[in-house]
XYZ file of C-alpha atoms in Angstrom:
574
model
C 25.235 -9.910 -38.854
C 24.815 -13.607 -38.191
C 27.381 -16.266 -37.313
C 27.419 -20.294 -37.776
C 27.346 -21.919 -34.245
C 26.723 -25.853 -32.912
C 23.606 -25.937 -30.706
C 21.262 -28.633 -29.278
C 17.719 -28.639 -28.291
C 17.256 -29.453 -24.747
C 13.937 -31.111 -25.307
C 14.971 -33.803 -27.817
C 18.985 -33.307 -27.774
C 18.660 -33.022 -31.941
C 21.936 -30.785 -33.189
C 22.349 -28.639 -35.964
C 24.387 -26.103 -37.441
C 22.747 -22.690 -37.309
C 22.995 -19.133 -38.059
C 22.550 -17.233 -34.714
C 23.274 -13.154 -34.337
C 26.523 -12.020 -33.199
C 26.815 -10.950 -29.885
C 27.289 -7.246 -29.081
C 30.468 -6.486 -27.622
C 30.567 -4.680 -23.254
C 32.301 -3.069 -21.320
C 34.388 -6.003 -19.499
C 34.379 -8.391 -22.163
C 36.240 -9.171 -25.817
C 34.702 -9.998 -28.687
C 36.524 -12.852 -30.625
C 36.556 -14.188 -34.167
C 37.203 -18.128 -33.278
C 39.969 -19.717 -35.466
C 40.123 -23.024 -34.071
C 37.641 -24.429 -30.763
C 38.402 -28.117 -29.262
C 35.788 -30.418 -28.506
C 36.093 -31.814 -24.820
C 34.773 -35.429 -25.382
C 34.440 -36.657 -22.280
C 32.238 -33.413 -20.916
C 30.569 -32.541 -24.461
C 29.811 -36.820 -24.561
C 28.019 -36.328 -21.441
C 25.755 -33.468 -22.064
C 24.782 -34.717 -25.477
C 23.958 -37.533 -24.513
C 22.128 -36.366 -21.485
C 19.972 -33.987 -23.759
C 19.122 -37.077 -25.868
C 18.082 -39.331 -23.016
C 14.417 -39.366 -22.141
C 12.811 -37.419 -19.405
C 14.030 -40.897 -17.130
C 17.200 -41.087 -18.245
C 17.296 -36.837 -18.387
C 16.226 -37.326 -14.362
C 18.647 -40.562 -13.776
C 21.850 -38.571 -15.286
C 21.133 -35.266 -13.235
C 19.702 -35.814 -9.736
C 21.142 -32.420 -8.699
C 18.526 -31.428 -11.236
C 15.728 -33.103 -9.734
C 16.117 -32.175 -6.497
C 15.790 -28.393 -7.624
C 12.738 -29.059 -9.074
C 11.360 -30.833 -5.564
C 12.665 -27.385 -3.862
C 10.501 -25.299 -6.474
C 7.754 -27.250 -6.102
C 7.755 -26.510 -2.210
C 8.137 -22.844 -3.335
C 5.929 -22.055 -6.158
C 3.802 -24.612 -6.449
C 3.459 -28.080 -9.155
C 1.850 -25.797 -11.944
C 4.462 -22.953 -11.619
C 7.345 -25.524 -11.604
C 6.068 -27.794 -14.698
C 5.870 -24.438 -16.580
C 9.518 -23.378 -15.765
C 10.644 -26.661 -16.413
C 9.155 -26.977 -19.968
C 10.272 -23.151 -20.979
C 13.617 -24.550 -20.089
C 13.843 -27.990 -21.991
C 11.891 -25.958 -24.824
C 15.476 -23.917 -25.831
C 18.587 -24.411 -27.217
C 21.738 -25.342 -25.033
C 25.437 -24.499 -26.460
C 28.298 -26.356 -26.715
C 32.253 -25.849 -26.015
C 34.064 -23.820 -23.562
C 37.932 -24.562 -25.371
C 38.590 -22.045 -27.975
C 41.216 -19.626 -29.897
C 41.220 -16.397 -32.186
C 41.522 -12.924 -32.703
C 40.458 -9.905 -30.887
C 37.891 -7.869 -33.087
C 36.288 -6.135 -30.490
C 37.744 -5.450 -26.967
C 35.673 -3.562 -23.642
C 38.932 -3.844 -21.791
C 42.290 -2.100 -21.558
C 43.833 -5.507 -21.511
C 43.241 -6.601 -25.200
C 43.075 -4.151 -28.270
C 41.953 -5.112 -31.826
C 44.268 -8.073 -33.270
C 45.207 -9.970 -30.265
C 45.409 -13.408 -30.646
C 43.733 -14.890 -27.687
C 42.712 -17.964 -26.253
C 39.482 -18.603 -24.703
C 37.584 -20.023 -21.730
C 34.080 -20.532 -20.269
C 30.594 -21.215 -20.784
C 30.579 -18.821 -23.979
C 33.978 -19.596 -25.170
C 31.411 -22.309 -27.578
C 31.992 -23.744 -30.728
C 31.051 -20.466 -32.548
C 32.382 -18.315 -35.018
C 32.154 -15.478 -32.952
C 32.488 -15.461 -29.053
C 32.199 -12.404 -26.205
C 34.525 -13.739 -23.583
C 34.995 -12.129 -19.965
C 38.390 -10.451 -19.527
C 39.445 -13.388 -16.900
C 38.759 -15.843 -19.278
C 41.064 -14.476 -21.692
C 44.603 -14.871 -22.227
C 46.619 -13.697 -25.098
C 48.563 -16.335 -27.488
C 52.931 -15.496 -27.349
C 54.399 -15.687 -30.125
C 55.558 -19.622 -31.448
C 52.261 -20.807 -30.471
C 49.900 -21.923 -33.237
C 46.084 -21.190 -32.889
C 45.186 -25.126 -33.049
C 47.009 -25.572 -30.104
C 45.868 -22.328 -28.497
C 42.474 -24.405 -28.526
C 43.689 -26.440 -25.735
C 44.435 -23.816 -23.268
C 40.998 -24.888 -21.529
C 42.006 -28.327 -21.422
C 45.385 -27.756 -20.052
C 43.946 -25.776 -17.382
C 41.990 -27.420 -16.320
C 44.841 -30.520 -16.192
C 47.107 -27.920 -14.613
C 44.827 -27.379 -11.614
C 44.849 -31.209 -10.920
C 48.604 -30.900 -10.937
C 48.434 -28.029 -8.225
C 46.490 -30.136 -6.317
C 48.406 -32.656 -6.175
C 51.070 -30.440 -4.917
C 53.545 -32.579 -6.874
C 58.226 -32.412 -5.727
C 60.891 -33.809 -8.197
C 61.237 -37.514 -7.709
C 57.883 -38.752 -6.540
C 55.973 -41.384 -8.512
C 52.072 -40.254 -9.427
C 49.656 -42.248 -11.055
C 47.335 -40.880 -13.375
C 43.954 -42.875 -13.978
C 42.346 -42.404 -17.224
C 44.166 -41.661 -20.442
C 42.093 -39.786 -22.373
C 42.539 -36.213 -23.775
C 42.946 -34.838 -20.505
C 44.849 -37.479 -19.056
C 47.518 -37.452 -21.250
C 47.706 -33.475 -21.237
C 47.916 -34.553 -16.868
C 51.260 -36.914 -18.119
C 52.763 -34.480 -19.744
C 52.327 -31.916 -16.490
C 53.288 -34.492 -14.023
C 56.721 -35.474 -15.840
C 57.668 -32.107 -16.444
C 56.973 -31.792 -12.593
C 59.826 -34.188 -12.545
C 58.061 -37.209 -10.719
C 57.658 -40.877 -12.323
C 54.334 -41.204 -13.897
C 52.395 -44.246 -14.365
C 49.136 -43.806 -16.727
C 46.192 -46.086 -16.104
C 43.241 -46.479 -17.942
C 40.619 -49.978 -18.846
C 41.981 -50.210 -22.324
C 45.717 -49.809 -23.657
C 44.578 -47.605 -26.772
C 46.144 -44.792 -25.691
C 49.213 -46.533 -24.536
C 51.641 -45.938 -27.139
C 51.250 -42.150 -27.299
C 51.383 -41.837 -23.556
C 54.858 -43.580 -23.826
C 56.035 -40.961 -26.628
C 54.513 -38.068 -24.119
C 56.632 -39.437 -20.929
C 54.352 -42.252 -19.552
C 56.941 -44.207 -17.699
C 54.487 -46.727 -17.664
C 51.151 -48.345 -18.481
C 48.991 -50.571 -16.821
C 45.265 -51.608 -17.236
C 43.196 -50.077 -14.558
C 42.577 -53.230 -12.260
C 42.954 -55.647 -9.467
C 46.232 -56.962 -11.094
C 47.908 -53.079 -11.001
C 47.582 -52.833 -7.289
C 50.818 -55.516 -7.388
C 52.676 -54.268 -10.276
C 52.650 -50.395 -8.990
C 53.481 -51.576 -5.141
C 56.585 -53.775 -6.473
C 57.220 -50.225 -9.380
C 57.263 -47.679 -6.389
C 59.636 -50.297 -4.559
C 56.319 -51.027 -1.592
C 56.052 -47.858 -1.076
C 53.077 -46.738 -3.181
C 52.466 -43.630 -4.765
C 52.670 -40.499 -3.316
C 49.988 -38.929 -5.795
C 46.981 -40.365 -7.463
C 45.205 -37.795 -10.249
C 41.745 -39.740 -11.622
C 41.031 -37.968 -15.172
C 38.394 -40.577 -16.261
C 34.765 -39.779 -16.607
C 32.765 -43.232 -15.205
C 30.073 -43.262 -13.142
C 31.868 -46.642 -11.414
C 33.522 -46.163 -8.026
C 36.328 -48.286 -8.912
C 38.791 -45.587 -9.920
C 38.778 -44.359 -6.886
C 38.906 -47.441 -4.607
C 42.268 -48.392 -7.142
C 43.331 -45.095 -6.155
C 43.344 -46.028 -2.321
C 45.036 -48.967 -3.360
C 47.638 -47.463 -5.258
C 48.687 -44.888 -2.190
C 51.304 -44.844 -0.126
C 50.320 -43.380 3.787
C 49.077 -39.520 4.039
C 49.260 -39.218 0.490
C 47.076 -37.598 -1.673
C 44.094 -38.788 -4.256
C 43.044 -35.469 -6.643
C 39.860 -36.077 -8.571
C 39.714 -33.991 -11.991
C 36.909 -36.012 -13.782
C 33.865 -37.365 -12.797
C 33.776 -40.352 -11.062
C 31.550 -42.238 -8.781
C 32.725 -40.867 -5.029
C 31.186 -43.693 -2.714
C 34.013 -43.566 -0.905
C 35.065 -46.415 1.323
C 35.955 -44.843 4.976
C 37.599 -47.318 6.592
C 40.938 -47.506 4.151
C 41.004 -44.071 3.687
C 41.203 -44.047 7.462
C 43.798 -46.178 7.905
C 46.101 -44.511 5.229
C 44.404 -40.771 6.734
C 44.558 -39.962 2.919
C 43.900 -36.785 1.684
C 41.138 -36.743 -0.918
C 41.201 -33.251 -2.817
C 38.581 -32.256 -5.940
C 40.159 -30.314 -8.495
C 37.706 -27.581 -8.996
C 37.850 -27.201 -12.991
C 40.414 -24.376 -14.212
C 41.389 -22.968 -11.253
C 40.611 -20.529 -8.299
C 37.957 -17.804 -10.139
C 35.865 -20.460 -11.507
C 32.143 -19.943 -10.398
C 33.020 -16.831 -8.829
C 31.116 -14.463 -10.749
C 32.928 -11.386 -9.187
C 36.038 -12.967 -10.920
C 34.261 -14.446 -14.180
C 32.100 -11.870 -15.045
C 33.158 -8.723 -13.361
C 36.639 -9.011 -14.092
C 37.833 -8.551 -10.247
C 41.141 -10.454 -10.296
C 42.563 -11.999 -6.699
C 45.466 -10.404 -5.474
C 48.767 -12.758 -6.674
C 49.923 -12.573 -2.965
C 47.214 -14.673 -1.924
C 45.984 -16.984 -4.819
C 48.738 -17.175 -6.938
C 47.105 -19.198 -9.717
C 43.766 -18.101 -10.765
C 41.850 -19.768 -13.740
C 43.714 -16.861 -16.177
C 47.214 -17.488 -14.919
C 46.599 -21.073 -15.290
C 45.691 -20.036 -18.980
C 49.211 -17.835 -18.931
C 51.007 -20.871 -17.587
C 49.673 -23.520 -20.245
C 50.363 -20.894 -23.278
C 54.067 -20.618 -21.713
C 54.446 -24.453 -21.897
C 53.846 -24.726 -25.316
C 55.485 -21.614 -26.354
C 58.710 -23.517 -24.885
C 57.916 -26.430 -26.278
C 57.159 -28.719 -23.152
C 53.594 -29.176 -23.678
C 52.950 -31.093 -26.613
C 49.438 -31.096 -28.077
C 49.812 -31.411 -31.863
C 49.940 -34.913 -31.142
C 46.651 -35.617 -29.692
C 45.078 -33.984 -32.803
C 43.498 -36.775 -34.399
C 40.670 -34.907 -36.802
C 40.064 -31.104 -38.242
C 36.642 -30.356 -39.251
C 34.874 -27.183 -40.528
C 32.212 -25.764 -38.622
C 29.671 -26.161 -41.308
C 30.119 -30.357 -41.010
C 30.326 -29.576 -36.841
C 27.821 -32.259 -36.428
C 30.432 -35.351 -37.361
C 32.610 -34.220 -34.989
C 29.767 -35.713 -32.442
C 28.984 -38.609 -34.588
C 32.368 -40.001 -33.858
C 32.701 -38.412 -29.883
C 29.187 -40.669 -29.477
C 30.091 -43.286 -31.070
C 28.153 -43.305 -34.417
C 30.980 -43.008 -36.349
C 33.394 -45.456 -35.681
C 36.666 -43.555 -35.525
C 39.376 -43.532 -32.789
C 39.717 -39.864 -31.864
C 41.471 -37.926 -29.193
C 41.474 -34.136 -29.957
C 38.604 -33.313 -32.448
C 38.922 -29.610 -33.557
C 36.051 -27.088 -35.092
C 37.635 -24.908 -37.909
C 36.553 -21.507 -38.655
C 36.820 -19.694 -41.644
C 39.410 -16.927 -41.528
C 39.614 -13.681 -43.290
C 42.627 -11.881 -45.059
C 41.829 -8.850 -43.163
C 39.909 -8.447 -39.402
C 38.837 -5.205 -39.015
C 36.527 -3.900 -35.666
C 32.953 -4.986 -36.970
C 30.604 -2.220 -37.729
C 27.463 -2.936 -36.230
C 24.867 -2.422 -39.136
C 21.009 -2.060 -38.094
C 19.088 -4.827 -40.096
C 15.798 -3.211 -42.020
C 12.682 -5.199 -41.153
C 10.089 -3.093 -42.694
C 10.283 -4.632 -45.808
C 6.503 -5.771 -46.884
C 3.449 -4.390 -45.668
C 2.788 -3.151 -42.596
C 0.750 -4.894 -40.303
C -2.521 -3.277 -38.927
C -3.093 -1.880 -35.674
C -0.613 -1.422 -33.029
C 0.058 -4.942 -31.527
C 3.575 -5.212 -33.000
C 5.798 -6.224 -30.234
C 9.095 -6.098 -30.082
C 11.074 -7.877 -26.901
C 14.626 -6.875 -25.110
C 15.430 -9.285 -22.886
C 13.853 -12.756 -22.882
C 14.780 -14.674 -19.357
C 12.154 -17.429 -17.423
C 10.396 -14.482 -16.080
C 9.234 -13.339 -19.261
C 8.928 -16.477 -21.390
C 6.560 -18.272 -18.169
C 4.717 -14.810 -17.464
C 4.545 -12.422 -20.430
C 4.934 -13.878 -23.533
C 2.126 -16.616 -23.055
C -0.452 -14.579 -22.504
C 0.555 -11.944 -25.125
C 0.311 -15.206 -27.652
C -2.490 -16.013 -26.603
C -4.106 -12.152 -26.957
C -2.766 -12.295 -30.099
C -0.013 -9.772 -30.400
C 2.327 -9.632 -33.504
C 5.988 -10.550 -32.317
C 8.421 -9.059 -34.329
C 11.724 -9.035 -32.699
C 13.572 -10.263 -29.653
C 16.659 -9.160 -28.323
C 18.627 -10.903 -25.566
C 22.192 -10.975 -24.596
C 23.218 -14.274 -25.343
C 23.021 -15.623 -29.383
C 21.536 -19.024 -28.416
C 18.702 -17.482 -26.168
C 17.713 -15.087 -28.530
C 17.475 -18.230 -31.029
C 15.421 -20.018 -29.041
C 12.801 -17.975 -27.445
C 12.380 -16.481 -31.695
C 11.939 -19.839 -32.741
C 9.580 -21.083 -29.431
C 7.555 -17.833 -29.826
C 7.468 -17.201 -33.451
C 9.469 -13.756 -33.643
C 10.159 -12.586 -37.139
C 13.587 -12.313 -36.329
C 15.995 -12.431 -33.174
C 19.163 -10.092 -32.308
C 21.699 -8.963 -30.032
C 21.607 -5.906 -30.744
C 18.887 -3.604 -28.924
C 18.893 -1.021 -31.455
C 17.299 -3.111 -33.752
C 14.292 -3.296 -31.603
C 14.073 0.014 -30.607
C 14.782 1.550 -33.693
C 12.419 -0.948 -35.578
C 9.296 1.689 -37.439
C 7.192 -2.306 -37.794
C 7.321 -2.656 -33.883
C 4.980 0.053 -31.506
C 5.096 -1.429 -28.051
C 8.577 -2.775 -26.801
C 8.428 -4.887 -23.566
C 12.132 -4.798 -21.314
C 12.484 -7.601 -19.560
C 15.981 -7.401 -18.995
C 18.521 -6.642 -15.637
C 17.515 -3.808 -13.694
C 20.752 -1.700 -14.311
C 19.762 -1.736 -18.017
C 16.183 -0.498 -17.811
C 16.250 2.932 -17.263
C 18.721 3.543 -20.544
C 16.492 1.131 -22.555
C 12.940 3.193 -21.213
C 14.423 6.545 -22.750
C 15.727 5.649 -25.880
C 12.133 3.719 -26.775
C 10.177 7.141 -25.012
C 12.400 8.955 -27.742
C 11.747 6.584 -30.247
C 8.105 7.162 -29.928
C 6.927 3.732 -28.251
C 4.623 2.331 -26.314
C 6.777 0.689 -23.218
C 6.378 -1.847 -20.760
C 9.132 -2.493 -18.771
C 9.500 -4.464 -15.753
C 10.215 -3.258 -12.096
C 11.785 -1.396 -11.254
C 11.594 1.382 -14.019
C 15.419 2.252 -12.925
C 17.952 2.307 -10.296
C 19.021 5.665 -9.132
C 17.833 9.462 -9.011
C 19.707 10.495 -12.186
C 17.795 7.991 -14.444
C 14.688 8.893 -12.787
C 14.497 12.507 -13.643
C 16.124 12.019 -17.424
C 13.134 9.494 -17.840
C 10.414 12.219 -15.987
C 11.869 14.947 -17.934
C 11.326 13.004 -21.052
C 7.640 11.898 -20.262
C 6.360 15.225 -19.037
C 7.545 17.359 -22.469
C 4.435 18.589 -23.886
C 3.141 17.295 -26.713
C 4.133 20.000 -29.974
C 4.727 19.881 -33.366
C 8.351 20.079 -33.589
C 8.559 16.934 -31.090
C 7.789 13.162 -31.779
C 4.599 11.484 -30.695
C 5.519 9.768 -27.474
C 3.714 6.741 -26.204
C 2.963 5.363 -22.790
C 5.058 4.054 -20.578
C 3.873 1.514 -17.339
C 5.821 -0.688 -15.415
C 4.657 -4.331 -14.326
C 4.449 -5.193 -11.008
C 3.803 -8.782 -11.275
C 1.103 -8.604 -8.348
C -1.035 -5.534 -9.815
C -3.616 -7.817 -11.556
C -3.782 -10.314 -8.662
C -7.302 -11.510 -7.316
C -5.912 -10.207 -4.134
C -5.040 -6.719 -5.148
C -7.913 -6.130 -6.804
C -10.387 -7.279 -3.725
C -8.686 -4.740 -2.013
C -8.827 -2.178 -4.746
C -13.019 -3.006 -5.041
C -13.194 -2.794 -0.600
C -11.733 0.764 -0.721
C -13.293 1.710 -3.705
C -16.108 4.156 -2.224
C -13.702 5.312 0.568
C -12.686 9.188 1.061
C -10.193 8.311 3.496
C -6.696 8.119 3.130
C -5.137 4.808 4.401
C -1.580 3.584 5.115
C -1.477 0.104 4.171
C 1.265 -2.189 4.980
C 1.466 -4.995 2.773
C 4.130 -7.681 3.391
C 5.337 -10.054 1.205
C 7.344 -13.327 1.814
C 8.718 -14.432 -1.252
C 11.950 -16.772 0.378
C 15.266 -16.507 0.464
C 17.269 -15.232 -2.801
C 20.363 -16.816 -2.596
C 23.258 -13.718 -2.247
C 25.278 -14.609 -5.655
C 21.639 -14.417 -7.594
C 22.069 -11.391 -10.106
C 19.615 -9.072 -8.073
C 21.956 -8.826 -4.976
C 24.671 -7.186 -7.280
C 25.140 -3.622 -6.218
C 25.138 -2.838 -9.715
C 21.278 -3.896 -9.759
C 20.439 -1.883 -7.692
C 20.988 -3.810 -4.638
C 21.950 -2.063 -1.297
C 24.504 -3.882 -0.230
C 27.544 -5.882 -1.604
C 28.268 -9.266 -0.602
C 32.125 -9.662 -1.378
């Protein structure tokens, strides 16, 4: 089962069209069959072009980035770092978090097979298949076309801005930057019922912010400080909402210009922020940042564990932002057919950035990825692929992988390369990591599906690699497949999982039962110089010793997967 998705190598930023596996739908999550996704230029502009810069420009663009790198230089050393660093340029990087289809799998009670939904996040990609977090989702009402279902991302994420800007009936809000988002923001503002003035360096987009409520439009400079004072009658505005993406500062030092006393500056795109103190001072503005879709985002209790905040207290969350924006154009006050300005099949995806980057020269606004749709969506069956086709290949170093993270692509696969193991198959979670560690390591093939490594007669020793809650079910089905098994500590998480898994090693050996293989678990330190001094010192001992061996290792931040009680952490953080 493969799919057609838009990817980019991080290394070089080249793009491409490719066939990727389809990703297994969970427990918490939907499966969805994309109809439509929607490119967002400004962000999508950025990262493609980032990928494409040099290591420089890669540096220049993302100092955040950098400055990481410093910290895990302190921590594990230049070698360690430059190693991490080049298994994560050497991959391939998604693209799109804006999309819209049907339901074809569902891990929730919320959505059942057929929903129409709509789509958010860092897997809601240009894809033809997406597994989507039950937060991110939000079903499409009736009246509400799948093209503009796209736009539920974008329209969230304008919405947010809008709460921000905690906008009443009658007050007069500029909007800086009218690009796709911005004129989604228009729209929002005016049927907030204030006066809206749209900004932006060039008056392209002036004619169709008029037609979506623009009361006005004015080139972003020295000469609109004037006009807007004399427009809001000297009293200035009493919001400013900056949706352009420019690493200049001057959209926000307008934006002090523009405001009236104790009024307030929201920040949706990204903008230089060397913020002058002393008018801000003087007007004791209030300078808000619009944190993408909504309350939820980056919270992965609420993203990826589906744990909702109670409406009492945050009454709009990213998904009821979703809710809200589907409403809007259901009733016909959000207009986004108009900003549609091309359709393009997935298979020609690549044009779409040709014109966003400016190698086609096209005006655009709203570029849309089309999807092939079927007469009839039924719940896909998952079918295991046969890879034992050929002949076999001799001896027994056919490995097959499930799970692929920086652990095991900087500490296990190298030096199983280098011994000269056979890799057969790897399985991770994610389409587009399983695509690139295959294609970096030479797998025969790559999957989402773990049964196809486990129940794979080519492969004999399977290495798990994956999140500790996951082990101890993937260690028994490959001892009952007949495997050799190396998994990763810990070899599971609780009592229960120990004694299936003891139970299972310790059966004798008979006729009637499969040839079992062995099973060890790496602990990363067991080979060490270190260890193996003190293995040699107390080699001729009779003894018995207590040893206490302590181990600083640094902080791991508390939201880092391995704090989850589900991983078998001790203690939960929220």
């Amino acid at each position: 089962n493969i799919m057609k998705q838009i990817i980019q190598y991080q290394k070089t930023g080249e793009m491409k069209v490719d066939e990727l596996p389809i990703p297994l739908c969970r427990e918490g999550w939907v499966l969805v069959k994309n109809h439509f996704s929607l490119i967002s230029s400004g962000t999508e502009k950025t990262s493609v072009e980032t990928a494409q810069a040099s290591m420089i420009g890669k540096a220049k663009s993302r100092p955040d980035l950098v400055k990481q790198v410093m910290q895990n230089v302190k921590k594990e050393g230049f070698k360690a770092t430059y190693d991490k660093v080049k298994t994560r340029l050497d991959s391939y990087k998604e693209l799109g978090y804006s999309c819209a289809g049907v339901v074809i799998e569902s891990g929730v009670d919320e959505f059942a097979q057929g929903d129409f939904v709509a789509c958010a996040g860092a897997t809601a990609n240009h894809s033809e298949y997406v597994l989507v977090p039950k937060n991110l989702c939000a079903k499409v009402p009736a009246g509400v076309t799948m093209e503009e279902a796209s736009f539920t991302t974008l329209g969230a994420i304008a919405l947010q801005g809008i709460r921000q800007a905690e906008l009443k009936i009658g007050e007069s809000v500029a909007v800086i930057g009218l690009g796709l988002l911005g004129l989604i923001t228009v729209q929002l503002a005016k049927i907030s019922g204030c006066n809206v003035i749209g900004l932006d360096v060039n008056d392209a987009n002036f004619d169709i912010a008029h037609k979506l409520g623009c009361d006005k439009c004015l080139l972003s400079n020295d000469e609109s400080i004037e006009i807007i004072n004399n427009y809001t009658k000297g009293i200035g505005t009493d919001a400013v909402i900056i949706t352009a993406g420019t690493k200049s500062n001057e959209p926000v030092e307008l934006a002090i210009n523009y405001s009236r006393k104790k009024s307030k500056v929201v920040i949706v795109g990204a903008v230089g922020m060397d913020i002058p103190r002393s008018p801000f001072y003087e007007k004791e503005l209030d300078l808000r940042i619009s944190c993408s879709y909504g309350p939820g985002r980056y919270d992965t209790n609420y993203e990826e564990f589906g744990i909702d905040y109670p409406v009492g207290y945050v009454r709009w969350t990213e998904n009821r932002n979703m809710q809200s924006i589907l409403e809007l154009m259901r009733s016909n006050k959000l207009d986004v057919k108009k900003l549609i300005t091309h359709r393009i099949k997935i298979e020609d995806g690549l044009k779409a950035y040709d014109i966003i980057t400016g190698k086609e020269n096209e005006k655009y606004l709203a570029v849309i990825i089309e999807y092939e749709r079927e007469e009839e969506l039924i719940k896909r069956k998952i079918e295991i692929k046969e890879h034992n086709a050929g002949i076999r290949k001799s001896g027994n170093n056919n490995v097959g992988f499930i799970g692929a993270g920086n652990f095991a692509q900087s500490y296990l696969l190298p030096p199983l390369k280098e011994g000269g193991a056979n890799f057969i198959g790897v399985c991770t979670s994610e389409p587009v990591n399983a695509k690139s560690v295959g294609s970096k390591f030479g797998f025969e093939y790559c999957t989402t599906d773990y049964k196809e490594i486990i129940n794979n007669d080519n492969i004999d020793t399977i290495f798990i690699a994956t999140r500790h809650d996951s082990h101890g079910g993937y260690v028994l089905e490959a001892l009952k497949a007949g495997k050799n098994i190396y998994v990763e500590k810990p070899l599971c998480i609780d009592k229960e999982e120990l004694a299936k898994i003891s139970d299972e090693v310790m059966k004798k050996q008979s006729d009637e039962v499969m040839k079992r293989g062995d099973l060890m678990v790496g602990f990363n330190r067991r080979f060490s110089k270190s260890f193996k001094d003190i293995q040699s010192f107390f080699s001729d001992s009779t003894e018995p010793f207590v040893i206490n061996y302590r181990v600083h290792a640094g902080f791991i931040p508390k939201k880092h997967w391995i704090q989850f009680p589900n991983q078998g952490a001790n203690w939960c953080y929220w």
